Amino acid sequence: MRPESTNGTGGGGLAVPMDWLCAEYLADELLRTGGLVETGSLEYVAGRRTLALTIYLSDGAAPEDQLDEWLDRTSYDHPWQDWVRARLAERRAREGDGEPGVVLALETWRLLEETLLLAADLGALPAPPATGLVVDESAQAWLPSWQLGLPLGHLALHLY
């Protein structure tokens, strides 16, 4: 999608499609109003990217109509990363690699996978977790940022 402006301000660069812009705006609003982490923090950025990608790839209607789907997609037991890969492949096949929304979604996914954050190693917890289990936060691991952004986005959606 190219900018419609011809007054010299549009340029020939990548235009941000409205569906991507709306997804990022909504993700930002959900996280800011949830007040779960400091805006501008790495965790906040990971949560915003994760939520924006989830919203964008859901091909949805109004947020009120899709809240349950987003909650399901971001839930702990849902294979979110597999869903993202499948939806990105569908979008690429349908719209092509050069479509600006696809380009932005692919770049966001790349950043979510390649950006590593040091966090408490929740994968080291015994399964199933015992009642009153205390997480040893000194046991840390480097995780792809989506693994932190996903539960943060899920909590923000619950607070919506």
PDB file of C-alpha atoms in Angstrom:
ATOM      1  CA  MET A   1       0.000   0.000   0.000  1.00  0.00           C
ATOM      2  CA  ARG A   2       1.533   3.293  -1.074  1.00  0.00           C
ATOM      3  CA  PRO A   3       0.699   6.639   0.494  1.00  0.00           C
ATOM      4  CA  GLU A   4      -1.903   8.551  -1.461  1.00  0.00           C
ATOM      5  CA  SER A   5      -0.262  11.901  -0.800  1.00  0.00           C
ATOM      6  CA  THR A   6       1.462  13.523  -3.755  1.00  0.00           C
ATOM      7  CA  ASN A   7       2.690  16.640  -1.962  1.00  0.00           C
ATOM      8  CA  GLY A   8       6.207  15.266  -1.513  1.00  0.00           C
ATOM      9  CA  THR A   9       5.765  14.008   2.027  1.00  0.00           C
ATOM     10  CA  GLY A  10       4.796  10.464   1.096  1.00  0.00           C
ATOM     11  CA  GLY A  11       8.152   9.334  -0.275  1.00  0.00           C
ATOM     12  CA  GLY A  12       8.752   5.962  -1.830  1.00  0.00           C
ATOM     13  CA  GLY A  13       9.288   4.031   1.408  1.00  0.00           C
ATOM     14  CA  LEU A  14       7.255   1.385   3.112  1.00  0.00           C
ATOM     15  CA  ALA A  15       3.787   2.602   4.000  1.00  0.00           C
ATOM     16  CA  VAL A  16       2.257   1.304   7.198  1.00  0.00           C
ATOM     17  CA  PRO A  17      -1.066  -0.370   6.397  1.00  0.00           C
ATOM     18  CA  MET A  18      -4.020   0.522   8.574  1.00  0.00           C
ATOM     19  CA  ASP A  19      -4.542  -3.025   9.897  1.00  0.00           C
ATOM     20  CA  TRP A  20      -0.960  -3.161  11.188  1.00  0.00           C
ATOM     21  CA  LEU A  21      -1.169   0.364  12.596  1.00  0.00           C
ATOM     22  CA  CYS A  22      -4.396  -0.516  14.427  1.00  0.00           C
ATOM     23  CA  ALA A  23      -2.890  -3.736  15.805  1.00  0.00           C
ATOM     24  CA  GLU A  24       0.134  -1.876  17.201  1.00  0.00           C
ATOM     25  CA  TYR A  25      -2.031   0.896  18.637  1.00  0.00           C
ATOM     26  CA  LEU A  26      -4.376  -1.562  20.338  1.00  0.00           C
ATOM     27  CA  ALA A  27      -1.473  -3.620  21.726  1.00  0.00           C
ATOM     28  CA  ASP A  28       0.114  -0.454  23.100  1.00  0.00           C
ATOM     29  CA  GLU A  29      -3.162   0.684  24.689  1.00  0.00           C
ATOM     30  CA  LEU A  30      -3.774  -2.719  26.286  1.00  0.00           C
ATOM     31  CA  LEU A  31      -0.320  -2.815  27.838  1.00  0.00           C
ATOM     32  CA  ARG A  32      -0.266   0.804  28.959  1.00  0.00           C
ATOM     33  CA  THR A  33      -3.684   0.681  30.604  1.00  0.00           C
ATOM     34  CA  GLY A  34      -2.860  -2.664  32.221  1.00  0.00           C
ATOM     35  CA  GLY A  35       0.105  -1.038  33.948  1.00  0.00           C
ATOM     36  CA  LEU A  36       1.907  -4.365  34.261  1.00  0.00           C
ATOM     37  CA  VAL A  37       5.384  -3.148  33.313  1.00  0.00           C
ATOM     38  CA  GLU A  38       7.148   0.154  32.755  1.00  0.00           C
ATOM     39  CA  THR A  39       6.504   1.568  29.282  1.00  0.00           C
ATOM     40  CA  GLY A  40       9.684   1.562  27.256  1.00  0.00           C
ATOM     41  CA  SER A  41      11.129  -1.454  29.081  1.00  0.00           C
ATOM     42  CA  LEU A  42      12.284  -4.479  27.113  1.00  0.00           C
ATOM     43  CA  GLU A  43       9.428  -6.486  28.609  1.00  0.00           C
ATOM     44  CA  TYR A  44       6.936  -3.847  27.468  1.00  0.00           C
ATOM     45  CA  VAL A  45       8.340  -3.888  23.921  1.00  0.00           C
ATOM     46  CA  ALA A  46       8.189  -7.695  23.863  1.00  0.00           C
ATOM     47  CA  GLY A  47       4.579  -7.645  25.072  1.00  0.00           C
ATOM     48  CA  ARG A  48       3.565  -4.973  22.565  1.00  0.00           C
ATOM     49  CA  ARG A  49       5.170  -6.823  19.658  1.00  0.00           C
ATOM     50  CA  THR A  50       3.631 -10.129  20.708  1.00  0.00           C
ATOM     51  CA  LEU A  51       0.152  -8.656  21.098  1.00  0.00           C
ATOM     52  CA  ALA A  52       0.385  -6.641  17.868  1.00  0.00           C
ATOM     53  CA  LEU A  53       1.398  -9.736  15.923  1.00  0.00           C
ATOM     54  CA  THR A  54      -1.419 -11.758  17.517  1.00  0.00           C
ATOM     55  CA  ILE A  55      -3.989  -9.078  16.716  1.00  0.00           C
ATOM     56  CA  TYR A  56      -2.732  -8.564  13.169  1.00  0.00           C
ATOM     57  CA  LEU A  57      -2.625 -12.269  12.313  1.00  0.00           C
ATOM     58  CA  SER A  58      -6.110 -12.864  13.730  1.00  0.00           C
ATOM     59  CA  ASP A  59      -7.640 -11.051  10.720  1.00  0.00           C
ATOM     60  CA  GLY A  60     -10.240  -9.734  13.014  1.00  0.00           C
ATOM     61  CA  ALA A  61     -13.124  -7.496  13.589  1.00  0.00           C
ATOM     62  CA  ALA A  62     -13.603  -5.260  16.598  1.00  0.00           C
ATOM     63  CA  PRO A  63     -11.589  -6.077  19.736  1.00  0.00           C
ATOM     64  CA  GLU A  64     -14.759  -6.930  21.659  1.00  0.00           C
ATOM     65  CA  ASP A  65     -15.529  -9.647  19.110  1.00  0.00           C
ATOM     66  CA  GLN A  66     -12.035 -11.124  19.216  1.00  0.00           C
ATOM     67  CA  LEU A  67     -11.038 -10.906  22.866  1.00  0.00           C
ATOM     68  CA  ASP A  68     -11.792 -14.576  23.539  1.00  0.00           C
ATOM     69  CA  GLU A  69      -9.747 -15.645  20.504  1.00  0.00           C
ATOM     70  CA  TRP A  70      -6.784 -13.504  21.573  1.00  0.00           C
ATOM     71  CA  LEU A  71      -6.992 -14.884  25.107  1.00  0.00           C
ATOM     72  CA  ASP A  72      -7.018 -18.411  23.714  1.00  0.00           C
ATOM     73  CA  ARG A  73      -4.094 -17.728  21.358  1.00  0.00           C
ATOM     74  CA  THR A  74      -1.952 -16.237  24.136  1.00  0.00           C
ATOM     75  CA  SER A  75      -2.835 -18.825  26.789  1.00  0.00           C
ATOM     76  CA  TYR A  76      -0.096 -20.919  28.367  1.00  0.00           C
ATOM     77  CA  ASP A  77      -1.082 -24.188  26.736  1.00  0.00           C
ATOM     78  CA  HIS A  78      -1.530 -22.812  23.197  1.00  0.00           C
ATOM     79  CA  PRO A  79       1.363 -23.363  20.733  1.00  0.00           C
ATOM     80  CA  TRP A  80       1.461 -19.648  19.854  1.00  0.00           C
ATOM     81  CA  GLN A  81       4.748 -19.772  17.928  1.00  0.00           C
ATOM     82  CA  ASP A  82       3.449 -22.551  15.658  1.00  0.00           C
ATOM     83  CA  TRP A  83       0.249 -20.588  15.046  1.00  0.00           C
ATOM     84  CA  VAL A  84       2.289 -17.474  14.148  1.00  0.00           C
ATOM     85  CA  ARG A  85       4.459 -19.404  11.690  1.00  0.00           C
ATOM     86  CA  ALA A  86       1.396 -20.962  10.026  1.00  0.00           C
ATOM     87  CA  ARG A  87      -0.474 -17.639   9.796  1.00  0.00           C
ATOM     88  CA  LEU A  88       2.591 -15.867   8.393  1.00  0.00           C
ATOM     89  CA  ALA A  89       2.940 -18.588   5.741  1.00  0.00           C
ATOM     90  CA  GLU A  90      -0.757 -18.165   4.842  1.00  0.00           C
ATOM     91  CA  ARG A  91      -0.384 -14.386   4.579  1.00  0.00           C
ATOM     92  CA  ARG A  92       2.754 -14.679   2.454  1.00  0.00           C
ATOM     93  CA  ALA A  93       1.004 -17.102   0.098  1.00  0.00           C
ATOM     94  CA  ARG A  94      -2.123 -14.955  -0.127  1.00  0.00           C
ATOM     95  CA  GLU A  95      -0.640 -11.451  -0.242  1.00  0.00           C
ATOM     96  CA  GLY A  96       3.000 -11.935  -1.247  1.00  0.00           C
ATOM     97  CA  ASP A  97       6.273 -11.112   0.470  1.00  0.00           C
ATOM     98  CA  GLY A  98       6.245  -7.486  -0.660  1.00  0.00           C
ATOM     99  CA  GLU A  99       2.940  -6.511   0.944  1.00  0.00           C
ATOM    100  CA  PRO A 100       3.800  -3.952   3.668  1.00  0.00           C
ATOM    101  CA  GLY A 101       1.760  -5.663   6.400  1.00  0.00           C
ATOM    102  CA  VAL A 102       3.477  -8.969   5.700  1.00  0.00           C
ATOM    103  CA  VAL A 103       6.881  -7.264   5.717  1.00  0.00           C
ATOM    104  CA  LEU A 104       6.148  -5.658   9.100  1.00  0.00           C
ATOM    105  CA  ALA A 105       4.776  -8.896  10.563  1.00  0.00           C
ATOM    106  CA  LEU A 106       7.811 -10.877   9.385  1.00  0.00           C
ATOM    107  CA  GLU A 107      10.183  -8.288  10.830  1.00  0.00           C
ATOM    108  CA  THR A 108       8.296  -8.284  14.131  1.00  0.00           C
ATOM    109  CA  TRP A 109       8.451 -12.092  14.297  1.00  0.00           C
ATOM    110  CA  ARG A 110      12.176 -12.012  13.516  1.00  0.00           C
ATOM    111  CA  LEU A 111      12.753  -9.511  16.327  1.00  0.00           C
ATOM    112  CA  LEU A 112      10.657 -11.540  18.767  1.00  0.00           C
ATOM    113  CA  GLU A 113      12.674 -14.678  18.016  1.00  0.00           C
ATOM    114  CA  GLU A 114      16.126 -13.111  17.855  1.00  0.00           C
ATOM    115  CA  THR A 115      15.892 -10.710  20.797  1.00  0.00           C
ATOM    116  CA  LEU A 116      16.844 -12.611  23.913  1.00  0.00           C
ATOM    117  CA  LEU A 117      15.898 -11.470  27.407  1.00  0.00           C
ATOM    118  CA  LEU A 118      17.288 -12.755  30.696  1.00  0.00           C
ATOM    119  CA  ALA A 119      14.432 -13.911  32.895  1.00  0.00           C
ATOM    120  CA  ALA A 120      13.540 -16.303  35.670  1.00  0.00           C
ATOM    121  CA  ASP A 121      13.772 -19.825  34.275  1.00  0.00           C
ATOM    122  CA  LEU A 122      10.128 -20.855  34.545  1.00  0.00           C
ATOM    123  CA  GLY A 123      10.894 -23.921  32.453  1.00  0.00           C
ATOM    124  CA  ALA A 124      12.894 -25.307  35.370  1.00  0.00           C
ATOM    125  CA  LEU A 125       9.797 -25.567  37.564  1.00  0.00           C
ATOM    126  CA  PRO A 126       8.671 -29.068  38.453  1.00  0.00           C
ATOM    127  CA  ALA A 127       5.493 -30.151  36.708  1.00  0.00           C
ATOM    128  CA  PRO A 128       2.775 -29.980  37.860  1.00  0.00           C
ATOM    129  CA  PRO A 129       3.595 -27.000  40.070  1.00  0.00           C
ATOM    130  CA  ALA A 130       2.833 -27.538  43.735  1.00  0.00           C
ATOM    131  CA  THR A 131       0.570 -25.177  45.621  1.00  0.00           C
ATOM    132  CA  GLY A 132       2.547 -22.375  47.188  1.00  0.00           C
ATOM    133  CA  LEU A 133       5.569 -23.052  44.972  1.00  0.00           C
ATOM    134  CA  VAL A 134       8.098 -20.250  45.200  1.00  0.00           C
ATOM    135  CA  VAL A 135       9.983 -19.452  42.003  1.00  0.00           C
ATOM    136  CA  ASP A 136      13.731 -19.174  42.467  1.00  0.00           C
ATOM    137  CA  GLU A 137      14.379 -15.992  40.484  1.00  0.00           C
ATOM    138  CA  SER A 138      18.119 -16.520  40.736  1.00  0.00           C
ATOM    139  CA  ALA A 139      17.745 -19.414  38.276  1.00  0.00           C
ATOM    140  CA  GLN A 140      17.693 -17.444  35.045  1.00  0.00           C
ATOM    141  CA  ALA A 141      17.766 -18.275  31.359  1.00  0.00           C
ATOM    142  CA  TRP A 142      17.983 -16.357  28.101  1.00  0.00           C
ATOM    143  CA  LEU A 143      14.611 -16.575  26.382  1.00  0.00           C
ATOM    144  CA  PRO A 144      13.310 -15.314  23.042  1.00  0.00           C
ATOM    145  CA  SER A 145      11.413 -12.118  23.830  1.00  0.00           C
ATOM    146  CA  TRP A 146       8.073 -13.587  22.721  1.00  0.00           C
ATOM    147  CA  GLN A 147       8.243 -16.023  25.653  1.00  0.00           C
ATOM    148  CA  LEU A 148       8.072 -13.050  28.025  1.00  0.00           C
ATOM    149  CA  GLY A 149       5.757 -10.994  25.846  1.00  0.00           C
ATOM    150  CA  LEU A 150       3.162 -13.733  25.542  1.00  0.00           C
ATOM    151  CA  PRO A 151       2.172 -14.044  29.227  1.00  0.00           C
ATOM    152  CA  LEU A 152       2.393 -10.274  29.602  1.00  0.00           C
ATOM    153  CA  GLY A 153       0.025  -9.804  26.669  1.00  0.00           C
ATOM    154  CA  HIS A 154      -2.297 -12.472  28.031  1.00  0.00           C
ATOM    155  CA  LEU A 155      -2.509 -10.683  31.401  1.00  0.00           C
ATOM    156  CA  ALA A 156      -3.122  -7.347  29.669  1.00  0.00           C
ATOM    157  CA  LEU A 157      -5.994  -8.906  27.735  1.00  0.00           C
ATOM    158  CA  HIS A 158      -7.503 -10.210  30.985  1.00  0.00           C
ATOM    159  CA  LEU A 159      -7.397  -6.693  32.414  1.00  0.00           C
ATOM    160  CA  TYR A 160      -9.151  -5.226  29.355  1.00  0.00           C
TER     161      TYR A 160
END
